Amino acid sequence: MQLSALLLLAIYLFLLWPLARWHRSRQSLAPAVFAGLLLGLLFGGSIHLAKGWGVDTEWVLGWVGLIGDGYVNLLYVLVMPLVLVSILGAVVRVSDTRALGKISVSVLAVLLGTTAIAALIGVVIAQLFGLTAEGLVEGAREAARVEELNERIGRVSELSIPEILTGFIPRNIFFDLAGHRDNSVIAVVLFAVLLGVAALGVRKDSPEQGAAIERFVGVAQAWVMKLVRLVMAFTPYGVMALVTALIADSSWADIFNLFNFVVASFVAIALMFLVHGLLLFINGVSPLHFFAKVWPVLVFAFSSRSSAATIPLNIETQIDELKNAPAIANFSASFGATIGQNGCAGIYPAMLAVMVAVPMGINVFDPVWLMSLITVVVISSFGIAGVGGGATFAALVVLPTMGLPVTIAALLISVEPLIDMARTALNVNGAMTAGTLTQRWLGGQREPSAV
């Protein structure tokens, strides 16, 4: 083991001390998350440089990963218990089940509507930047990815809409509580709703037993939320570790090779953030106030590249900072992690479709073709949890449906991690926007959101 590697690890551990002091001295989590982000950028850059000098950086990153990956694992542990007890608690306390239906419809309408806008933005930006699949060099990694995608394309493309929707229905709730399926979150949401409706039936038949169920659910919620807050306290250290590993492992050569696509992707994502802000503004919500409250969640989503792992922080921020009702926060965070993802299921497959269609001589602004693409994108964004794989497998659904080859999805593997960070942040922001707009529209209906 190299002395220089030990020195790097010692520096990293030393940096945790001022971060911890800064965290303890602030009541809000946001300043500590920002400090963790900056320290991660600086230390990650140092490791990237040390790698070129022959330092055993993999050993150092292994210990850094203990904090970063360990924190993400803890968040995954929280997801299913949090979703189960929160949705169950929202249903148990409602007297009018129609309110829950309105919440679900409102959240889904925002998620799917913004995904349609995201697809249109993806098409326009791809054309403005002149993106095309021509000239992309296929290397060893890309060739391997093409082979892998071709093996899976048949299974993905053959899924019908009824089959995708059937996949949302839980068959073994313990299997889904363990998160063994890509659509387990939706399955747990549906189970919690059914369990809550059954509790309402018990309350109607026996008010005493109904009250006992409500007390039990209240205790479970308080217990799980205390656990959530315990884990949330480690967010600055998790962000610092994740950003450190991200910067240390970045391949700038790959990024420069596909620089135009990277820039175009970030422009499209930035425009979609502006669309979220505009929707909030039109509905009487200050975008500046909104983004000031949610940016720590976006930082974590950016660094972790996981919408599912961000669910606990998403819910807590919506409830505590945005003052959204717990039922609305839980539905929007849960649905937003698997349905209508603006970045992964909206912008990305639309841009890839344009890149492939243009060399084939297709007029991407032909109204029929454009509307077909947007419709396919919206439908596939609703079912992407049923096929798994995030943005790449969203493309696997959209491209074959439009009669386009899927090879482009493999050729962009080099820059996927960089773009995926911003896409994930956009996905999570879309979920919080859906929750905030739903709160604005249905804010008077507080009963289903009691805690």
Coordinates of C-alpha atoms in Angstrom, one line a residue:
M1 CA 0.0 0.0 0.0
Q2 CA 1.4 3.4 -1.0
L3 CA 2.1 6.1 1.6
S4 CA 0.5 8.6 -0.8
A5 CA -2.7 6.7 -0.8
L6 CA -2.8 6.6 3.0
L7 CA -2.1 10.4 3.0
L8 CA -5.1 11.0 0.6
L9 CA -7.4 9.0 2.9
A10 CA -6.2 10.8 5.9
I11 CA -6.9 14.2 4.2
Y12 CA -10.4 12.9 3.3
L13 CA -11.1 11.9 6.9
F14 CA -9.8 15.2 8.2
L15 CA -12.1 17.1 5.9
L16 CA -15.1 15.4 7.5
W17 CA -14.3 17.2 10.8
P18 CA -14.9 20.8 9.5
L19 CA -17.9 19.6 7.6
A20 CA -19.4 18.1 10.8
R21 CA -18.8 21.3 12.7
W22 CA -20.4 23.4 10.0
H23 CA -23.3 21.0 9.9
R24 CA -23.9 21.2 13.7
S25 CA -23.7 25.0 13.7
R26 CA -26.6 25.3 11.1
Q27 CA -30.2 24.5 11.7
S28 CA -30.9 24.0 8.0
L29 CA -29.5 21.0 6.1
A30 CA -28.9 23.1 2.9
P31 CA -25.6 24.9 3.9
A32 CA -24.0 21.6 5.0
V33 CA -25.1 19.9 1.8
F34 CA -23.5 22.7 -0.3
A35 CA -20.3 22.5 1.8
G36 CA -20.2 18.7 1.2
L37 CA -20.6 19.3 -2.5
L38 CA -17.7 21.8 -2.7
L39 CA -15.4 19.6 -0.6
G40 CA -16.3 16.6 -2.8
L41 CA -15.5 18.6 -6.0
L42 CA -12.1 19.7 -4.5
F43 CA -11.1 16.3 -3.1
G44 CA -12.4 14.4 -6.2
G45 CA -10.3 16.7 -8.4
S46 CA -7.3 16.0 -6.2
I47 CA -7.8 12.2 -6.6
H48 CA -8.2 12.6 -10.4
L49 CA -4.8 14.3 -10.5
A50 CA -3.2 11.8 -8.2
K51 CA -4.4 9.0 -10.5
G52 CA -2.1 10.4 -13.2
W53 CA 0.8 10.3 -10.8
G54 CA 0.5 6.6 -10.2
V55 CA -1.2 6.8 -6.8
D56 CA -3.4 3.8 -5.8
T57 CA -6.6 5.9 -6.0
E58 CA -8.9 2.8 -6.2
W59 CA -8.0 1.9 -2.6
V60 CA -8.8 5.4 -1.5
L61 CA -12.1 5.4 -3.4
G62 CA -13.0 2.1 -1.8
W63 CA -13.0 3.7 1.6
V64 CA -14.8 6.9 0.3
G65 CA -17.4 4.6 -1.2
L66 CA -18.0 3.1 2.3
I67 CA -19.6 6.4 3.2
G68 CA -21.2 7.3 -0.1
D69 CA -22.6 3.9 -1.0
G70 CA -23.4 3.2 2.6
Y71 CA -25.6 6.3 2.8
V72 CA -27.4 5.4 -0.5
N73 CA -28.0 1.9 0.9
L74 CA -29.6 3.4 4.0
L75 CA -31.9 5.5 1.9
Y76 CA -33.0 2.5 -0.1
V77 CA -33.8 0.8 3.2
L78 CA -36.1 3.7 4.1
V79 CA -38.0 3.8 0.8
M80 CA -40.5 0.9 1.1
P81 CA -41.3 1.4 4.9
L82 CA -41.7 5.1 4.3
V83 CA -44.0 4.7 1.2
L84 CA -46.1 2.0 2.9
V85 CA -46.8 3.8 6.2
S86 CA -47.2 7.2 4.7
I87 CA -49.7 6.2 2.0
L88 CA -51.5 4.0 4.5
G89 CA -51.7 6.8 7.0
A90 CA -53.0 9.2 4.4
V91 CA -55.8 6.8 3.4
V92 CA -56.7 5.7 6.9
R93 CA -57.4 9.4 7.9
V94 CA -59.5 10.3 4.9
S95 CA -63.3 10.4 5.1
D96 CA -63.8 10.9 1.4
T97 CA -61.8 8.5 -0.8
R98 CA -62.6 10.7 -3.8
A99 CA -59.9 13.2 -2.5
L100 CA -57.2 10.5 -3.0
G101 CA -58.4 9.9 -6.5
K102 CA -58.1 13.6 -7.3
I103 CA -54.6 13.7 -5.8
S104 CA -53.5 10.8 -8.0
V105 CA -55.1 12.2 -11.2
S106 CA -53.5 15.6 -10.6
V107 CA -50.0 14.3 -9.9
L108 CA -50.1 12.0 -12.9
A109 CA -51.5 14.7 -15.1
V110 CA -48.5 17.0 -14.2
L111 CA -45.9 14.2 -14.6
L112 CA -47.2 13.1 -18.0
G113 CA -47.9 16.6 -19.3
T114 CA -44.5 17.8 -18.5
T115 CA -43.0 14.7 -20.0
A116 CA -44.7 15.6 -23.3
I117 CA -43.2 19.1 -23.1
A118 CA -39.8 17.6 -22.3
A119 CA -40.0 15.4 -25.4
L120 CA -40.9 18.4 -27.6
I121 CA -37.9 20.4 -26.1
G122 CA -35.7 17.4 -26.8
V123 CA -36.7 17.3 -30.5
V124 CA -36.2 21.1 -30.9
I125 CA -32.8 21.2 -29.1
A126 CA -31.5 18.2 -31.1
Q127 CA -32.4 19.9 -34.3
L128 CA -30.9 23.3 -33.2
F129 CA -27.6 21.7 -32.3
G130 CA -27.6 19.6 -35.4
L131 CA -27.2 16.3 -33.5
T132 CA -26.9 13.2 -35.7
A133 CA -25.9 9.6 -35.2
E134 CA -23.6 9.8 -38.2
G135 CA -19.9 9.7 -37.4
L136 CA -20.1 8.3 -33.9
V137 CA -17.2 5.9 -33.4
E138 CA -18.1 2.5 -32.1
G139 CA -15.5 1.2 -29.7
A140 CA -15.3 -1.9 -27.6
R141 CA -17.6 -0.8 -24.8
E142 CA -20.1 0.5 -27.3
A143 CA -20.0 -2.7 -29.3
A144 CA -20.6 -4.8 -26.1
R145 CA -23.5 -2.5 -25.2
V146 CA -25.1 -3.0 -28.6
E147 CA -24.9 -6.7 -28.2
E148 CA -26.5 -6.5 -24.7
L149 CA -29.3 -4.2 -25.9
N150 CA -30.1 -6.4 -28.9
E151 CA -30.5 -9.3 -26.6
R152 CA -33.0 -7.4 -24.5
I153 CA -34.9 -5.4 -27.2
G154 CA -37.2 -8.3 -28.0
R155 CA -38.5 -8.6 -24.5
V156 CA -38.9 -4.9 -24.0
S157 CA -40.5 -4.0 -27.3
E158 CA -43.0 -6.9 -27.1
L159 CA -44.5 -5.7 -23.8
S160 CA -48.1 -4.4 -24.4
I161 CA -49.6 -1.6 -22.4
P162 CA -51.9 -4.0 -20.5
E163 CA -48.9 -6.1 -19.7
I164 CA -47.0 -3.1 -18.4
L165 CA -49.9 -2.0 -16.3
T166 CA -50.4 -5.5 -15.0
G167 CA -46.8 -5.4 -13.8
F168 CA -47.8 -2.6 -11.4
I169 CA -50.2 -4.9 -9.5
P170 CA -48.5 -6.6 -6.5
R171 CA -48.4 -10.4 -6.6
N172 CA -46.2 -11.0 -3.6
I173 CA -46.1 -7.9 -1.4
F174 CA -43.1 -9.1 0.6
F175 CA -41.2 -9.5 -2.7
D176 CA -42.1 -5.9 -3.6
L177 CA -41.3 -4.6 -0.1
A178 CA -37.8 -6.0 -0.7
G179 CA -37.6 -4.0 -3.9
H180 CA -36.9 -6.9 -6.2
R181 CA -38.8 -5.4 -9.2
D182 CA -38.3 -2.1 -11.0
N183 CA -41.9 -1.3 -10.4
S184 CA -42.0 -2.4 -6.7
V185 CA -42.6 1.2 -5.5
I186 CA -45.8 1.5 -7.5
A187 CA -46.9 -2.0 -6.3
V188 CA -46.3 -1.0 -2.7
V189 CA -48.3 2.3 -3.2
L190 CA -51.2 0.2 -4.6
F191 CA -51.0 -2.2 -1.7
A192 CA -51.0 0.6 0.9
V193 CA -54.0 2.2 -0.8
L194 CA -55.9 -1.1 -0.7
L195 CA -54.9 -1.8 2.9
G196 CA -56.0 1.7 3.8
V197 CA -59.4 1.3 2.1
A198 CA -59.8 -1.9 4.0
A199 CA -59.1 0.0 7.2
L200 CA -61.8 2.5 6.3
G201 CA -64.2 -0.4 5.9
V202 CA -63.3 -1.7 9.4
R203 CA -63.8 1.8 10.8
K204 CA -67.3 1.9 9.3
D205 CA -68.2 -1.5 10.7
S206 CA -66.5 -1.0 14.1
P207 CA -65.5 2.6 15.0
E208 CA -63.5 1.2 18.0
Q209 CA -61.4 -1.1 15.9
G210 CA -61.0 1.6 13.3
A211 CA -59.7 4.0 15.9
A212 CA -57.2 1.3 17.1
I213 CA -55.9 0.9 13.5
E214 CA -55.5 4.7 13.1
R215 CA -53.5 4.9 16.4
F216 CA -51.3 2.0 15.2
V217 CA -50.6 3.6 11.9
G218 CA -49.9 6.9 13.6
V219 CA -47.3 5.3 15.8
A220 CA -45.7 3.5 12.8
Q221 CA -45.5 6.8 10.9
A222 CA -43.9 8.6 13.8
W223 CA -41.4 5.8 14.2
V224 CA -40.5 5.6 10.5
M225 CA -40.2 9.4 10.2
K226 CA -37.8 9.5 13.2
L227 CA -35.7 7.0 11.4
V228 CA -35.8 9.1 8.2
R229 CA -34.6 12.1 10.0
L230 CA -31.7 10.1 11.6
V231 CA -30.6 9.0 8.2
M232 CA -31.1 12.5 6.6
A233 CA -28.6 13.9 9.1
F234 CA -25.8 12.0 7.2
T235 CA -26.7 13.7 3.8
P236 CA -23.8 16.2 3.7
Y237 CA -21.3 13.4 4.2
G238 CA -23.0 11.2 1.7
V239 CA -23.0 14.0 -0.9
M240 CA -19.4 14.7 -0.3
A241 CA -18.4 11.0 -0.8
L242 CA -20.6 10.6 -3.9
V243 CA -19.3 13.7 -5.6
T244 CA -15.7 12.8 -4.7
A245 CA -16.1 9.4 -6.5
L246 CA -17.9 11.0 -9.4
I247 CA -15.2 13.6 -10.1
A248 CA -12.4 11.1 -9.5
D249 CA -13.8 8.6 -12.1
S250 CA -14.8 11.0 -14.8
S251 CA -13.3 10.6 -18.2
W252 CA -12.9 14.0 -19.7
A253 CA -11.7 12.5 -23.0
D254 CA -15.0 10.8 -23.4
I255 CA -16.9 13.9 -22.5
F256 CA -15.0 16.0 -25.1
N257 CA -15.6 13.4 -27.8
L258 CA -19.3 13.9 -27.5
F259 CA -19.2 17.5 -26.3
N260 CA -22.0 18.7 -28.6
F261 CA -24.4 16.1 -27.3
V262 CA -23.5 16.8 -23.7
V263 CA -24.1 20.6 -24.1
A264 CA -27.3 20.0 -26.0
S265 CA -28.6 17.7 -23.3
F266 CA -27.8 20.2 -20.5
V267 CA -29.5 23.0 -22.5
A268 CA -32.6 20.9 -22.9
I269 CA -32.6 20.0 -19.2
A270 CA -32.1 23.6 -18.2
L271 CA -35.0 24.7 -20.4
M272 CA -37.2 22.0 -18.7
F273 CA -36.3 23.4 -15.3
L274 CA -37.5 26.8 -16.6
V275 CA -40.7 25.2 -17.7
H276 CA -41.2 23.9 -14.1
G277 CA -40.6 27.4 -12.8
L278 CA -43.0 28.9 -15.3
L279 CA -45.7 26.4 -14.3
L280 CA -45.2 27.2 -10.7
F281 CA -45.3 31.0 -11.4
I282 CA -48.5 30.7 -13.4
N283 CA -50.1 28.9 -10.5
G284 CA -49.0 31.5 -7.9
V285 CA -46.0 29.8 -6.5
S286 CA -42.7 31.7 -6.4
P287 CA -40.1 29.8 -8.4
L288 CA -37.3 31.4 -6.4
H289 CA -38.8 30.3 -3.1
F290 CA -39.4 26.8 -4.5
F291 CA -35.9 26.2 -5.8
A292 CA -34.4 27.7 -2.6
K293 CA -36.2 25.0 -0.6
V294 CA -35.6 22.0 -2.9
W295 CA -32.0 22.5 -4.1
P296 CA -30.5 20.2 -1.4
V297 CA -32.7 17.4 -2.8
L298 CA -31.6 18.2 -6.3
V299 CA -27.9 18.1 -5.2
F300 CA -28.4 14.6 -3.8
A301 CA -30.3 13.4 -6.8
F302 CA -27.5 14.8 -9.0
S303 CA -24.8 13.1 -7.1
S304 CA -26.6 9.8 -6.4
R305 CA -28.2 9.4 -9.9
S306 CA -31.2 7.7 -8.2
S307 CA -34.7 9.0 -8.1
A308 CA -35.7 6.1 -5.9
A309 CA -33.0 6.7 -3.3
T310 CA -34.1 10.4 -3.2
I311 CA -37.7 9.5 -2.2
P312 CA -37.2 10.0 1.6
L313 CA -35.5 13.4 1.2
N314 CA -38.1 14.3 -1.5
I315 CA -41.0 13.6 0.8
E316 CA -39.5 15.3 3.9
T317 CA -38.7 18.4 1.9
Q318 CA -42.1 18.6 0.4
I319 CA -43.8 18.3 3.8
D320 CA -41.4 20.4 5.9
E321 CA -40.1 23.0 3.5
L322 CA -42.8 23.3 0.7
K323 CA -45.7 22.7 3.2
N324 CA -47.3 20.1 0.9
A325 CA -49.8 17.8 2.5
P326 CA -48.2 14.4 3.4
A327 CA -50.5 12.5 1.1
I328 CA -49.7 14.7 -1.8
A329 CA -45.9 14.6 -1.1
N330 CA -46.0 10.8 -0.9
F331 CA -48.0 10.2 -4.0
S332 CA -45.9 12.7 -6.1
A333 CA -42.5 11.4 -4.8
S334 CA -43.5 7.7 -5.3
F335 CA -45.1 8.2 -8.7
G336 CA -42.4 10.6 -9.9
A337 CA -39.7 8.0 -9.2
T338 CA -41.1 5.6 -11.7
I339 CA -43.6 7.4 -14.0
G340 CA -43.3 10.4 -16.3
Q341 CA -39.7 11.2 -15.7
N342 CA -39.0 14.4 -17.6
G343 CA -35.3 13.8 -18.1
C344 CA -34.9 10.0 -18.5
A345 CA -38.2 9.2 -20.2
G346 CA -38.9 12.6 -21.9
I347 CA -35.8 14.5 -23.2
Y348 CA -33.4 11.6 -23.7
P349 CA -35.4 9.2 -26.0
A350 CA -36.7 12.2 -28.0
M351 CA -33.2 13.4 -28.7
L352 CA -32.0 10.0 -29.6
A353 CA -35.0 9.5 -32.0
V354 CA -34.1 12.8 -33.8
M355 CA -30.4 11.8 -34.0
V356 CA -31.4 8.5 -35.7
A357 CA -34.3 9.9 -37.8
V358 CA -32.4 12.8 -39.5
P359 CA -29.8 10.6 -41.3
M360 CA -32.7 8.4 -42.4
G361 CA -34.2 11.3 -44.2
I362 CA -37.2 11.7 -41.8
N363 CA -38.6 15.2 -41.3
V364 CA -38.8 15.3 -37.5
F365 CA -41.1 18.4 -37.6
D366 CA -43.7 16.6 -39.7
P367 CA -46.8 17.0 -37.5
V368 CA -47.9 13.3 -37.7
W369 CA -44.4 12.0 -37.0
L370 CA -43.8 14.6 -34.2
M371 CA -47.2 13.8 -32.5
S372 CA -46.5 10.1 -32.8
L373 CA -43.2 10.5 -31.1
I374 CA -44.6 12.6 -28.2
T375 CA -47.4 10.1 -27.7
V376 CA -45.1 7.2 -27.7
V377 CA -42.7 9.0 -25.2
V378 CA -45.6 9.8 -22.9
I379 CA -47.0 6.3 -22.9
S380 CA -43.6 4.7 -22.5
S381 CA -42.8 7.1 -19.6
F382 CA -45.8 5.7 -17.8
G383 CA -44.6 2.1 -18.2
I384 CA -40.9 2.5 -17.9
A385 CA -41.0 1.0 -14.4
G386 CA -42.4 -2.1 -15.9
V387 CA -39.3 -2.7 -18.1
G388 CA -36.6 -1.3 -15.9
G389 CA -33.3 0.3 -16.8
G390 CA -34.0 4.1 -16.7
A391 CA -33.2 6.3 -19.7
T392 CA -31.6 3.6 -21.8
F393 CA -34.6 1.4 -21.6
A394 CA -36.9 4.3 -22.2
A395 CA -35.1 4.6 -25.5
L396 CA -35.5 0.8 -26.0
V397 CA -39.3 1.3 -26.0
V398 CA -39.5 4.5 -28.0
L399 CA -37.0 3.9 -30.8
P400 CA -38.3 0.5 -32.0
T401 CA -41.9 1.7 -31.7
M402 CA -41.0 4.6 -34.1
G403 CA -39.3 2.1 -36.4
L404 CA -35.8 3.3 -35.5
P405 CA -32.6 1.3 -34.6
V406 CA -31.5 1.2 -31.0
T407 CA -27.7 1.2 -31.6
I408 CA -27.5 4.9 -30.7
A409 CA -28.3 4.1 -27.1
A410 CA -25.1 2.1 -26.8
L411 CA -22.9 4.5 -28.7
L412 CA -23.6 7.2 -26.1
I413 CA -22.5 5.1 -23.1
S414 CA -19.3 7.2 -22.6
V415 CA -21.2 10.3 -21.5
E416 CA -24.2 8.6 -19.8
P417 CA -23.1 9.1 -16.2
L418 CA -22.5 12.8 -16.6
I419 CA -25.8 13.5 -18.4
D420 CA -27.7 11.1 -16.1
M421 CA -26.9 13.2 -13.1
A422 CA -28.7 16.2 -14.5
R423 CA -31.5 14.0 -15.8
T424 CA -32.1 12.5 -12.4
A425 CA -32.2 16.0 -10.8
L426 CA -34.8 17.0 -13.4
N427 CA -36.8 13.9 -12.7
V428 CA -36.9 14.6 -9.0
N429 CA -37.7 18.3 -9.6
G430 CA -40.6 17.2 -11.8
A431 CA -42.0 15.1 -9.0
M432 CA -41.8 17.9 -6.5
T433 CA -43.3 20.3 -9.0
A434 CA -46.2 17.9 -9.5
G435 CA -46.7 17.7 -5.7
T436 CA -46.5 21.5 -5.3
L437 CA -49.0 22.2 -8.1
T438 CA -51.4 19.5 -6.8
Q439 CA -51.1 21.2 -3.3
R440 CA -52.0 24.5 -5.0
W441 CA -55.0 23.1 -6.8
L442 CA -56.3 20.8 -4.1
G443 CA -54.9 22.6 -1.0
G444 CA -58.2 23.0 0.6
Q445 CA -58.6 19.3 0.9
R446 CA -56.5 18.8 3.9
E447 CA -58.2 15.8 5.4
P448 CA -56.3 13.1 3.5
S449 CA -53.0 14.7 4.4
A450 CA -53.3 14.7 8.2
V451 CA -50.4 13.1 10.1

